[in-house]
Tab-separated table of C-alpha atoms in Angstrom:
chain	number	residue	atom	x	y	z
A	5	MET	CA	-24.483	16.938	88.310
A	6	PRO	CA	-24.981	16.761	92.112
A	7	ALA	CA	-26.053	19.914	93.782
A	8	THR	CA	-23.379	21.738	95.777
A	9	ASP	CA	-25.745	23.774	97.942
A	10	THR	CA	-28.309	22.733	100.566
A	11	ILE	CA	-31.884	23.836	100.464
A	12	VAL	CA	-34.430	24.198	103.249
A	13	ALA	CA	-38.193	24.826	103.367
A	14	ILE	CA	-41.194	24.506	105.567
A	15	ALA	CA	-42.944	21.453	104.196
A	16	THR	CA	-46.289	21.757	106.017
A	17	ALA	CA	-49.167	24.008	104.963
A	18	PRO	CA	-49.256	27.587	106.179
A	19	GLY	CA	-51.125	28.194	109.446
A	20	ARG	CA	-51.129	26.670	112.906
A	21	GLY	CA	-51.275	22.936	113.531
A	22	GLY	CA	-50.191	20.213	115.928
A	23	ILE	CA	-47.038	19.427	113.907
A	24	GLY	CA	-44.850	21.533	111.656
A	25	ILE	CA	-42.129	20.066	109.381
A	26	LEU	CA	-38.977	21.553	107.866
A	27	ARG	CA	-37.084	19.706	105.187
A	28	LEU	CA	-33.383	19.981	104.289
A	29	SER	CA	-31.692	18.451	101.243
A	30	GLY	CA	-28.090	18.707	100.074
A	31	PRO	CA	-24.505	18.014	101.246
A	32	ALA	CA	-24.799	20.098	104.415
A	33	ALA	CA	-28.155	18.664	105.527
A	34	ALA	CA	-26.567	16.274	108.106
A	35	PRO	CA	-24.135	18.911	109.617
A	36	ILE	CA	-26.944	21.346	109.892
A	37	GLY	CA	-29.139	18.752	111.537
A	38	ARG	CA	-26.383	17.926	113.992
A	39	ALA	CA	-25.854	21.566	114.832
A	40	LEU	CA	-29.518	22.268	115.230
A	41	SER	CA	-30.076	19.272	117.588
A	42	GLY	CA	-26.776	19.365	119.456
A	43	ARG	CA	-26.046	15.760	118.369
A	44	THR	CA	-22.686	14.494	117.258
A	45	THR	CA	-24.124	11.697	115.099
A	46	LEU	CA	-27.394	11.001	113.298
A	47	ARG	CA	-28.599	7.437	112.934
A	48	PRO	CA	-30.131	6.930	109.426
A	49	ARG	CA	-33.908	6.532	109.285
A	50	HIS	CA	-34.191	6.933	113.089
A	51	ALA	CA	-36.321	9.468	114.943
A	52	HIS	CA	-34.096	11.507	117.301
A	53	HIS	CA	-35.897	13.277	120.104
A	54	SER	CA	-34.061	16.619	120.272
A	55	LEU	CA	-34.183	20.110	121.660
A	56	PHE	CA	-33.533	22.525	118.803
A	57	ARG	CA	-31.534	25.591	119.733
A	58	ASP	CA	-30.621	28.930	118.084
A	59	GLY	CA	-27.132	30.406	117.645
A	60	ASP	CA	-27.022	31.622	121.287
A	61	GLY	CA	-27.903	28.149	122.603
A	62	GLN	CA	-31.440	29.215	123.494
A	63	PRO	CA	-34.207	26.565	122.886
A	64	ILE	CA	-36.427	27.073	119.842
A	65	ASP	CA	-38.582	23.966	119.998
A	66	ASP	CA	-38.690	20.317	121.318
A	67	GLY	CA	-39.322	17.742	118.647
A	68	LEU	CA	-37.966	14.976	116.367
A	69	LEU	CA	-35.233	14.905	113.769
A	70	LEU	CA	-34.889	12.262	111.075
A	71	PHE	CA	-31.889	11.701	108.746
A	72	PHE	CA	-32.130	9.929	105.293
A	73	PRO	CA	-28.712	9.653	103.683
A	74	GLY	CA	-28.500	9.755	99.916
A	75	PRO	CA	-28.950	8.183	97.464
A	76	HIS	CA	-31.685	6.356	99.345
A	77	SER	CA	-33.840	9.370	100.027
A	78	PHE	CA	-36.633	11.235	98.232
A	79	THR	CA	-34.243	13.664	96.486
A	80	GLY	CA	-31.297	11.211	96.168
A	81	GLU	CA	-29.301	13.576	98.401
A	82	ASP	CA	-28.814	13.678	102.113
A	83	VAL	CA	-32.186	14.709	103.564
A	84	VAL	CA	-33.070	15.863	107.052
A	85	GLU	CA	-36.624	16.359	108.334
A	86	VAL	CA	-37.250	18.485	111.415
A	87	GLN	CA	-40.568	17.869	113.090
A	88	GLY	CA	-41.668	20.426	115.638
A	89	HIS	CA	-44.791	22.109	116.777
A	90	GLY	CA	-46.932	23.707	114.141
A	91	SER	CA	-46.510	27.394	115.169
A	92	PRO	CA	-45.664	29.753	112.319
A	93	VAL	CA	-43.377	31.684	114.751
A	94	VAL	CA	-41.526	28.511	115.809
A	95	LEU	CA	-41.235	27.263	112.170
A	96	ASP	CA	-39.952	30.612	110.989
A	97	HIS	CA	-37.343	30.638	113.758
A	98	LEU	CA	-36.171	27.085	112.829
A	99	LEU	CA	-35.996	28.104	109.144
A	100	GLU	CA	-33.910	31.115	109.993
A	101	ARG	CA	-31.499	29.054	112.037
A	102	CYS	CA	-31.066	26.553	109.241
A	103	ILE	CA	-30.226	29.441	106.816
A	104	GLN	CA	-27.753	30.781	109.374
A	105	LEU	CA	-26.086	27.352	109.379
A	106	GLY	CA	-25.548	27.408	105.609
A	107	ALA	CA	-28.801	26.353	103.871
A	108	ARG	CA	-30.823	28.565	101.455
A	109	GLN	CA	-34.494	28.933	101.032
A	110	ALA	CA	-35.721	26.370	98.556
A	111	ARG	CA	-37.649	27.499	95.390
A	112	PRO	CA	-41.146	26.122	94.654
A	113	GLY	CA	-40.785	22.427	93.600
A	114	GLU	CA	-37.019	22.322	94.080
A	115	PHE	CA	-37.098	19.113	96.234
A	116	SER	CA	-39.067	17.270	93.508
A	117	GLN	CA	-36.797	18.781	90.808
A	118	ARG	CA	-33.757	17.433	92.563
A	119	ALA	CA	-35.430	14.038	92.833
A	120	PHE	CA	-36.002	14.114	89.078
A	121	LEU	CA	-32.461	15.257	88.326
A	122	ASN	CA	-31.035	12.481	90.533
A	123	ASP	CA	-33.170	9.797	88.828
A	124	ARG	CA	-35.296	9.037	91.816
A	125	LEU	CA	-38.404	9.534	89.722
A	126	ASP	CA	-39.215	10.648	86.197
A	127	LEU	CA	-40.963	13.843	85.136
A	128	ALA	CA	-44.458	12.362	84.933
A	129	GLN	CA	-44.092	11.019	88.447
A	130	ALA	CA	-42.861	14.331	89.745
A	131	GLU	CA	-45.875	16.068	88.265
A	132	ALA	CA	-48.092	13.449	89.876
A	133	ILE	CA	-46.829	14.607	93.324
A	134	ALA	CA	-48.257	18.047	92.634
A	135	ASP	CA	-51.430	16.566	91.219
A	136	LEU	CA	-51.893	14.340	94.328
A	137	ILE	CA	-51.418	17.369	96.603
A	138	GLU	CA	-53.946	19.456	94.604
A	139	ALA	CA	-56.499	16.618	94.060
A	140	GLY	CA	-60.004	17.809	94.798
A	141	THR	CA	-61.699	14.460	94.521
A	142	ARG	CA	-61.082	10.883	95.548
A	143	ALA	CA	-61.013	9.800	91.895
A	144	GLY	CA	-58.484	12.512	91.065
A	145	ALA	CA	-56.314	11.455	94.047
A	146	ARG	CA	-56.437	7.759	92.946
A	147	ALA	CA	-55.429	8.660	89.381
A	148	ALA	CA	-52.526	10.822	90.683
A	149	LEU	CA	-51.324	8.022	92.913
A	150	GLN	CA	-51.399	5.696	89.953
A	151	SER	CA	-49.037	8.065	88.096
A	152	LEU	CA	-46.846	8.538	91.143
A	153	GLN	CA	-46.447	4.788	91.454
A	154	GLY	CA	-45.333	4.635	87.851
A	155	ALA	CA	-48.430	3.373	85.945
A	156	PHE	CA	-48.238	6.104	83.267
A	157	SER	CA	-44.429	5.962	83.026
A	158	THR	CA	-44.474	2.139	82.629
A	159	GLU	CA	-46.980	2.410	79.682
A	160	LEU	CA	-44.876	5.155	78.074
A	161	ASN	CA	-41.615	3.272	78.497
A	162	GLU	CA	-43.183	0.132	76.860
A	163	LEU	CA	-44.258	2.362	73.917
A	164	ILE	CA	-40.801	3.865	73.640
A	165	GLU	CA	-39.165	0.412	73.667
A	166	GLN	CA	-41.417	-0.727	70.832
A	167	LEU	CA	-40.652	2.416	68.956
A	168	ILE	CA	-36.927	1.899	69.347
A	169	ALA	CA	-37.131	-1.675	68.214
A	170	LEU	CA	-39.071	-0.656	65.061
A	171	ARG	CA	-36.581	2.137	64.371
A	172	VAL	CA	-33.748	-0.352	64.539
A	173	TYR	CA	-35.544	-2.697	62.101
A	174	VAL	CA	-36.394	0.139	59.666
A	175	GLU	CA	-32.873	1.679	59.747
A	176	ALA	CA	-31.254	-1.687	59.278
A	177	ALA	CA	-33.371	-2.172	56.091
A	178	ILE	CA	-32.229	1.292	54.838
A	179	ASP	CA	-28.525	0.549	55.622
A	180	PHE	CA	-28.476	-2.801	53.914
A	181	PRO	CA	-30.355	-2.344	50.709
A	182	GLU	CA	-28.357	-5.037	48.934
A	183	GLU	CA	-30.080	-7.779	50.905
A	184	GLU	CA	-32.347	-10.051	48.895
A	185	ILE	CA	-35.331	-9.467	51.142
A	186	ASP	CA	-37.137	-6.112	50.950
A	187	PHE	CA	-37.807	-5.616	54.660
A	188	LEU	CA	-39.916	-2.526	54.115
A	189	ALA	CA	-42.253	-4.447	51.787
A	190	ASP	CA	-42.663	-7.703	53.727
A	191	GLY	CA	-45.662	-6.459	55.712
A	192	GLU	CA	-44.014	-6.768	59.147
A	193	VAL	CA	-43.105	-3.085	59.361
A	194	ARG	CA	-46.611	-1.971	58.574
A	195	GLN	CA	-48.091	-4.474	61.043
A	196	ARG	CA	-45.801	-3.319	63.808
A	197	LEU	CA	-46.438	0.295	62.969
A	198	GLU	CA	-50.220	-0.199	63.125
A	199	THR	CA	-49.962	-2.028	66.472
A	200	LEU	CA	-47.860	0.768	67.849
A	201	LEU	CA	-50.304	3.406	66.553
A	202	LYS	CA	-53.197	1.568	68.264
A	203	ARG	CA	-51.299	1.538	71.539
A	204	VAL	CA	-50.517	5.232	71.386
A	205	GLU	CA	-54.175	6.030	70.730
A	206	HIS	CA	-55.205	3.791	73.651
A	207	THR	CA	-52.717	5.581	75.984
A	208	LEU	CA	-53.938	8.947	74.703
A	209	ALA	CA	-57.520	8.000	75.523
A	210	ARG	CA	-56.507	6.945	79.034
A	211	ALA	CA	-54.478	10.161	79.469
A	212	GLU	CA	-57.517	12.206	78.356
A	213	GLN	CA	-59.592	10.480	81.102
A	214	GLY	CA	-56.930	11.261	83.650
A	215	ARG	CA	-56.780	14.882	82.547
A	216	ARG	CA	-60.584	15.163	82.987
A	217	LEU	CA	-60.247	13.672	86.549
A	218	LYS	CA	-57.690	16.299	87.392
A	219	GLU	CA	-59.289	19.394	85.759
A	220	GLY	CA	-62.906	18.344	85.550
A	221	LEU	CA	-65.126	18.115	82.527
A	222	THR	CA	-66.832	21.306	81.336
A	223	VAL	CA	-70.343	20.557	80.087
A	224	VAL	CA	-72.488	23.319	78.491
A	225	ILE	CA	-76.308	23.033	78.494
A	226	ALA	CA	-77.719	24.713	75.423
A	227	GLY	CA	-81.018	24.872	73.492
A	228	ARG	CA	-83.982	27.020	72.630
A	229	PRO	CA	-85.766	29.195	75.293
A	230	ASN	CA	-87.934	27.312	77.809
A	231	ALA	CA	-86.592	23.896	76.836
A	232	GLY	CA	-85.757	23.377	80.603
A	233	LYS	CA	-82.049	24.122	80.567
A	234	SER	CA	-82.072	25.902	83.953
A	235	SER	CA	-84.297	23.301	85.478
A	236	LEU	CA	-81.889	20.556	84.359
A	237	LEU	CA	-78.990	22.516	85.964
A	238	ASN	CA	-80.884	22.825	89.222
A	239	ALA	CA	-81.734	19.060	89.155
A	240	LEU	CA	-78.046	18.066	88.548
A	241	ALA	CA	-76.774	20.587	91.179
A	242	GLY	CA	-79.355	19.472	93.770
A	243	HIS	CA	-80.374	22.957	94.547
A	244	ASP	CA	-81.910	26.094	92.959
A	245	ALA	CA	-78.765	27.504	91.392
A	246	ALA	CA	-80.599	29.057	88.418
A	247	ILE	CA	-83.772	31.241	88.293
A	248	VAL	CA	-86.592	29.300	86.538
A	249	THR	CA	-89.663	31.052	85.129
A	250	ASP	CA	-92.144	30.540	82.254
A	251	LEU	CA	-90.772	33.598	80.528
A	252	ALA	CA	-88.539	33.012	77.579
A	253	GLY	CA	-85.124	34.631	77.823
A	254	THR	CA	-84.912	34.494	81.656
A	255	THR	CA	-81.316	33.276	81.585
A	256	ARG	CA	-78.994	35.883	80.151
A	257	ASP	CA	-75.482	35.329	81.433
A	258	PRO	CA	-73.945	31.830	81.491
A	259	LEU	CA	-74.272	30.297	85.010
A	260	ARG	CA	-71.596	27.818	86.108
A	261	GLU	CA	-72.110	25.191	88.807
A	262	ASP	CA	-69.348	22.878	90.012
A	263	ILE	CA	-70.671	19.480	91.092
A	264	GLN	CA	-69.278	16.048	91.765
A	265	LEU	CA	-70.712	12.701	90.649
A	266	ASP	CA	-69.207	9.900	92.826
A	267	GLY	CA	-66.151	11.983	93.264
A	268	LEU	CA	-65.827	13.024	89.594
A	269	PRO	CA	-65.627	16.802	89.013
A	270	LEU	CA	-68.009	18.403	86.517
A	271	HIS	CA	-68.400	22.018	85.565
A	272	ILE	CA	-71.958	22.489	84.356
A	273	ILE	CA	-72.781	25.706	82.454
A	274	ASP	CA	-76.348	26.949	81.801
A	275	THR	CA	-76.668	29.297	78.909
A	276	ALA	CA	-79.194	31.709	77.375
A	277	GLY	CA	-81.864	30.231	75.094
A	278	LEU	CA	-80.737	30.273	71.393
A	279	ARG	CA	-83.114	32.049	69.070
A	280	ASP	CA	-83.409	35.093	66.810
A	281	SER	CA	-84.180	38.045	69.095
A	282	PRO	CA	-84.330	41.829	68.517
A	283	ASP	CA	-83.472	42.449	72.223
A	284	ALA	CA	-79.860	43.711	72.497
A	285	ILE	CA	-79.375	42.290	75.951
A	286	GLU	CA	-80.642	38.871	74.869
A	287	GLN	CA	-78.459	38.981	71.843
A	288	GLU	CA	-75.444	39.516	74.136
A	289	GLY	CA	-76.541	36.544	76.213
A	290	ILE	CA	-76.772	34.376	73.078
A	291	ARG	CA	-73.270	35.526	72.008
A	292	ARG	CA	-71.848	34.497	75.448
A	293	ALA	CA	-73.705	31.257	75.186
A	294	TRP	CA	-71.883	30.431	71.916
A	295	ARG	CA	-68.564	31.511	73.472
A	296	ALA	CA	-69.263	29.028	76.333
A	297	ILE	CA	-70.027	26.268	73.780
A	298	GLU	CA	-66.782	26.937	71.934
A	299	GLN	CA	-64.824	26.444	75.101
A	300	ALA	CA	-66.565	23.394	76.385
A	301	ASP	CA	-65.507	19.732	76.559
A	302	HIS	CA	-69.040	18.432	75.897
A	303	LEU	CA	-72.374	19.833	74.841
A	304	LEU	CA	-75.851	18.829	76.151
A	305	ALA	CA	-78.342	19.963	73.489
A	306	ILE	CA	-81.789	20.201	75.181
A	307	HIS	CA	-84.979	19.334	73.359
A	308	ASP	CA	-88.420	20.148	74.798
A	309	SER	CA	-89.985	16.811	73.830
A	310	SER	CA	-93.464	17.974	74.966
A	311	GLN	CA	-93.594	20.595	72.186
A	312	SER	CA	-92.578	18.387	69.230
A	313	SER	CA	-94.006	15.299	67.558
A	314	ASP	CA	-90.489	14.641	66.090
A	315	THR	CA	-88.715	12.302	68.490
A	316	PHE	CA	-85.297	13.058	67.032
A	317	PRO	CA	-85.241	16.638	65.672
A	318	ALA	CA	-82.193	17.830	63.757
A	319	LEU	CA	-79.530	19.472	65.795
A	320	ALA	CA	-79.945	22.680	63.799
A	321	ASP	CA	-83.568	22.818	64.950
A	322	LEU	CA	-82.475	22.714	68.602
A	323	LEU	CA	-79.500	25.033	68.232
A	324	PRO	CA	-79.969	27.758	65.606
A	325	ASP	CA	-76.840	28.441	63.569
A	326	SER	CA	-75.262	25.276	64.920
A	327	GLU	CA	-74.614	23.629	61.617
A	328	GLN	CA	-72.049	26.284	60.653
A	329	ARG	CA	-70.703	26.994	64.142
A	330	LEU	CA	-70.234	23.353	65.298
A	331	SER	CA	-68.670	22.290	62.032
A	332	THR	CA	-65.444	24.034	63.060
A	333	LEU	CA	-65.489	22.511	66.603
A	334	ASP	CA	-64.456	18.968	67.500
A	335	LEU	CA	-67.175	18.984	70.242
A	336	PRO	CA	-69.069	15.855	71.301
A	337	VAL	CA	-72.827	16.308	71.654
A	338	THR	CA	-75.460	14.467	73.699
A	339	LEU	CA	-79.136	15.073	72.953
A	340	VAL	CA	-81.253	15.423	76.102
A	341	HIS	CA	-85.000	15.148	75.542
A	342	ASN	CA	-86.422	16.964	78.481
A	343	LYS	CA	-90.060	16.861	79.887
A	344	CYS	CA	-90.509	13.168	79.074
A	345	ASP	CA	-93.188	13.145	81.838
A	346	LEU	CA	-95.328	15.244	79.339
A	347	SER	CA	-94.332	13.746	76.037
A	348	GLY	CA	-94.582	10.133	76.977
A	349	LEU	CA	-91.008	9.259	75.977
A	350	PRO	CA	-89.576	6.387	78.045
A	351	PRO	CA	-86.998	7.826	80.482
A	352	GLY	CA	-83.363	6.843	79.956
A	353	PRO	CA	-81.187	6.164	76.851
A	354	LEU	CA	-82.797	6.330	73.455
A	355	ASP	CA	-81.559	4.746	70.243
A	356	HIS	CA	-80.510	7.840	68.176
A	357	PRO	CA	-78.898	7.202	64.811
A	358	GLU	CA	-76.235	9.878	65.226
A	359	PHE	CA	-75.736	11.130	68.844
A	360	PRO	CA	-75.963	9.720	72.365
A	361	SER	CA	-79.572	10.472	73.360
A	362	LEU	CA	-81.475	10.342	76.724
A	363	ALA	CA	-84.999	11.214	77.760
A	364	VAL	CA	-85.390	12.837	81.116
A	365	SER	CA	-87.669	14.996	83.239
A	366	ALA	CA	-85.872	17.746	85.206
A	367	LEU	CA	-89.184	18.296	87.060
A	368	THR	CA	-89.889	14.727	88.261
A	369	GLY	CA	-86.304	13.393	88.185
A	370	GLU	CA	-87.152	10.540	85.699
A	371	GLY	CA	-84.099	9.525	83.598
A	372	LEU	CA	-81.706	11.682	85.610
A	373	ASP	CA	-79.807	8.699	87.025
A	374	ALA	CA	-79.113	7.577	83.449
A	375	LEU	CA	-77.931	11.046	82.505
A	376	ARG	CA	-75.670	11.169	85.633
A	377	HIS	CA	-74.199	7.754	84.646
A	378	HIS	CA	-73.595	9.152	81.101
A	379	LEU	CA	-71.879	12.259	82.472
A	380	LYS	CA	-69.720	10.020	84.744
A	381	GLN	CA	-68.491	8.160	81.749
A	382	LEU	CA	-67.719	11.408	79.925
A	383	ALA	CA	-65.751	12.608	82.983
A	384	GLY	CA	-63.513	9.566	82.968
A	385	TRP	CA	-65.250	7.078	85.239
A	386	GLN	CA	-63.862	3.571	84.872
A	387	PRO	CA	-64.307	0.368	86.912
A	388	GLU	CA	-61.883	0.289	89.832
A	389	GLN	CA	-59.602	-2.223	88.140
A	390	GLN	CA	-59.146	0.096	85.142
A	391	SER	CA	-58.417	3.346	87.008
A	392	PRO	CA	-56.865	5.942	84.661
A	393	PHE	CA	-53.651	7.714	85.585
A	394	SER	CA	-53.397	11.459	86.057
A	395	ALA	CA	-52.288	13.426	83.039
A	396	ARG	CA	-51.710	17.051	82.030
A	397	ARG	CA	-52.396	18.953	78.860
A	398	ARG	CA	-48.708	18.851	77.922
A	399	HIS	CA	-48.836	14.985	78.087
A	400	LEU	CA	-51.847	14.956	75.771
A	401	THR	CA	-50.104	17.335	73.339
A	402	ALA	CA	-46.994	15.075	73.306
A	403	LEU	CA	-49.053	11.901	72.754
A	404	GLU	CA	-51.020	13.570	69.953
A	405	THR	CA	-47.725	14.701	68.392
A	406	ALA	CA	-46.457	11.112	68.532
A	407	ARG	CA	-49.700	9.881	66.994
A	408	ILE	CA	-49.447	12.315	64.101
A	409	HIS	CA	-45.832	11.362	63.363
A	410	LEU	CA	-46.806	7.720	63.305
A	411	LEU	CA	-49.605	8.476	60.871
A	412	HIS	CA	-47.220	10.387	58.626
A	413	GLY	CA	-44.758	7.570	58.846
A	414	LYS	CA	-47.420	5.084	57.822
A	415	GLN	CA	-48.357	7.256	54.854
A	416	ALA	CA	-44.706	7.405	53.787
A	417	LEU	CA	-44.441	3.652	54.019
A	418	VAL	CA	-47.644	2.729	52.302
A	419	GLN	CA	-47.766	5.335	49.528
A	420	PHE	CA	-44.094	5.848	48.762
A	421	ALA	CA	-42.117	3.037	50.483
A	422	ALA	CA	-39.949	5.795	51.801
A	423	GLY	CA	-37.941	4.169	54.566
A	424	GLU	CA	-35.932	7.351	55.328
A	425	LEU	CA	-39.142	9.378	55.884
A	426	LEU	CA	-40.604	6.677	58.072
A	427	ALA	CA	-37.390	6.472	60.171
A	428	GLU	CA	-37.482	10.268	60.685
A	429	ASP	CA	-41.143	10.130	61.805
A	430	LEU	CA	-40.330	7.285	64.212
A	431	ARG	CA	-37.465	9.368	65.675
A	432	ALA	CA	-39.775	12.400	66.120
A	433	ALA	CA	-42.490	10.191	67.745
A	434	GLN	CA	-39.976	8.756	70.208
A	435	GLN	CA	-38.758	12.271	71.146
A	436	ALA	CA	-42.345	13.407	71.774
A	437	LEU	CA	-42.986	10.497	74.129
A	438	GLU	CA	-39.674	11.026	75.872
A	439	GLU	CA	-40.635	14.606	76.661
A	440	ILE	CA	-43.399	13.331	78.961
A	441	THR	CA	-41.061	11.355	81.291
A	442	GLY	CA	-38.192	13.862	80.921
A	443	ALA	CA	-35.819	11.508	79.160
A	444	TYR	CA	-35.735	14.269	76.549
A	445	THR	CA	-36.618	17.777	77.751
A	446	ALA	CA	-35.466	21.421	77.705
A	447	ASP	CA	-34.309	23.275	80.816
A	448	ASP	CA	-36.889	25.981	80.339
A	449	LEU	CA	-39.704	23.366	80.396
A	450	LEU	CA	-38.348	21.974	83.658
A	451	GLY	CA	-38.347	25.478	85.178
A	452	GLU	CA	-41.970	26.066	84.077
A	453	ILE	CA	-43.153	22.746	85.446
A	454	PHE	CA	-41.511	22.800	88.863
A	455	SER	CA	-42.281	26.462	89.511
A	456	SER	CA	-45.953	25.594	89.854
A	457	PHE	CA	-45.185	23.190	92.811
A	458	CYS	CA	-45.593	23.951	96.492
A	459	ILE	CA	-42.573	25.260	98.380
A	460	GLY	CA	-41.146	22.335	100.347
A	461	LYS	CA	-42.143	19.747	97.710
C-alpha cells in the first residue's frame, strides 16, 4: 500500500562539509519542494538553482533542488533532493522548514524500506546498501556492490525457480497416482533434487565468503608456550603488537590485532600458551585462550619445529586437551610449523595428511607470504571475475535451513518414496530462500533489518 505521509531526513554524514543534502519522499515531496524554492513547477530530473526560504520569506541557503517523480525514483515515490551548503545549522534549518510544510522526520532506513515495499529493490539489495555504506575495505565494497546490482538476488531467484518447478513435478505425481508411470521412482526427481542441493551448497559457500568480507575472519593463534605465537602475530601485523620474551607464559590475556591483506579484513588473536600450570593467573589466561578458540572462525595451531624431530606432531601434542574440546567445534585448523630457519623445514606449504600445513619463520619472514596467501583464501579472496557477493548471517541461516530441508526431502524420497514428505520439505526450502529476498518475510523482521540503517538511507 502506498505511503500517505512524506518523510524527510538529512542524507549526508554529520559534521561540516562543502555540500549537505536533504531528501524528501512521499506524496507531498513536490509541493514542499516548490514551497521551499519558491518555484511554481519542478522539471523532473533537472537541477533547479534556488534560494531556499523559511516561513517568513527569509533566505536559509542558496543551492540546488532536484525532483524525481515516482515510480521512477529510488523509493518508487515522488522524491525531492535539496542540495545546500554542508553547515549543520543550515541543514537543521532546512529540515525544520520541511517539517513545517508537512513532512515528518524519517526513521533509520525508512527510505530503503519504502524502496523495498514499492518493489524498487528486494530485501537482499536493500541490505547491500547498508553494507556498501559500512564497507571498511575495497573487497567488502565490491562484494556489497555485487549484491546491490542483483548478483545475489539473481542466483537466489534461479534457485527458487528450480525449486518451484520440482515442486510442481512432485505434486503432480502425488495428485495423479493412477498414471502408469511412477514419476517418483523414475530417477528424474532424485537427479533434479541432487542438482538443486549442489547449487544451494555452492551459493551457501559464496555467501559465507561474502559474510567474511563484510565482517572479517577471526583467526586465533594457539599452541604451547614459546612456540612463537606472539612473534607470528607481530610479523603478520607488521609491528610489535605483542610482547615477546624467552620466558614461558609471557602472554596472559588474548591480544587482538585487526589487519588487512590486500583489502581483506582479518582479526588475529594471540593467546596464552597452552600447558598444565599451577599458576592461577596463567590458568585464567589458558581459560580465556580456549574461550577465544571456541569463538573463532579458524585456528592456527603453532608448532615449534626446532624442538621436535616429528615433522607432523599430533594436534593433541600442540594443543593440550584439544581432542575433547575441538571435537564439539566445527572449527577448521591450519598447522603452522614455526622456526623453520632453525629446523631446516622448507618454507611454505607442506603435504600434511590431515590439515593444511605450512612452515614459516616469524623471525626471518620465510614462508610468511605463503601463510598470507592462505589467510586471504580463508577470508574469501577470489579472482576478480569470481567476486563473491555480500551476505549477512541471516542469509547464511536461511540457506542452511533450505539445505537441511532438501537433505530431509532426499531422505524421504530415497528411503521411503514418500512424495508428500518430499513436497513439504521442498515447500519449506522455498520459504527459507524467499526470506532472503523478502518475497516471504514477517513485519517484525523488516523492522529489525531497516532499523540498523543510517537515517536518510
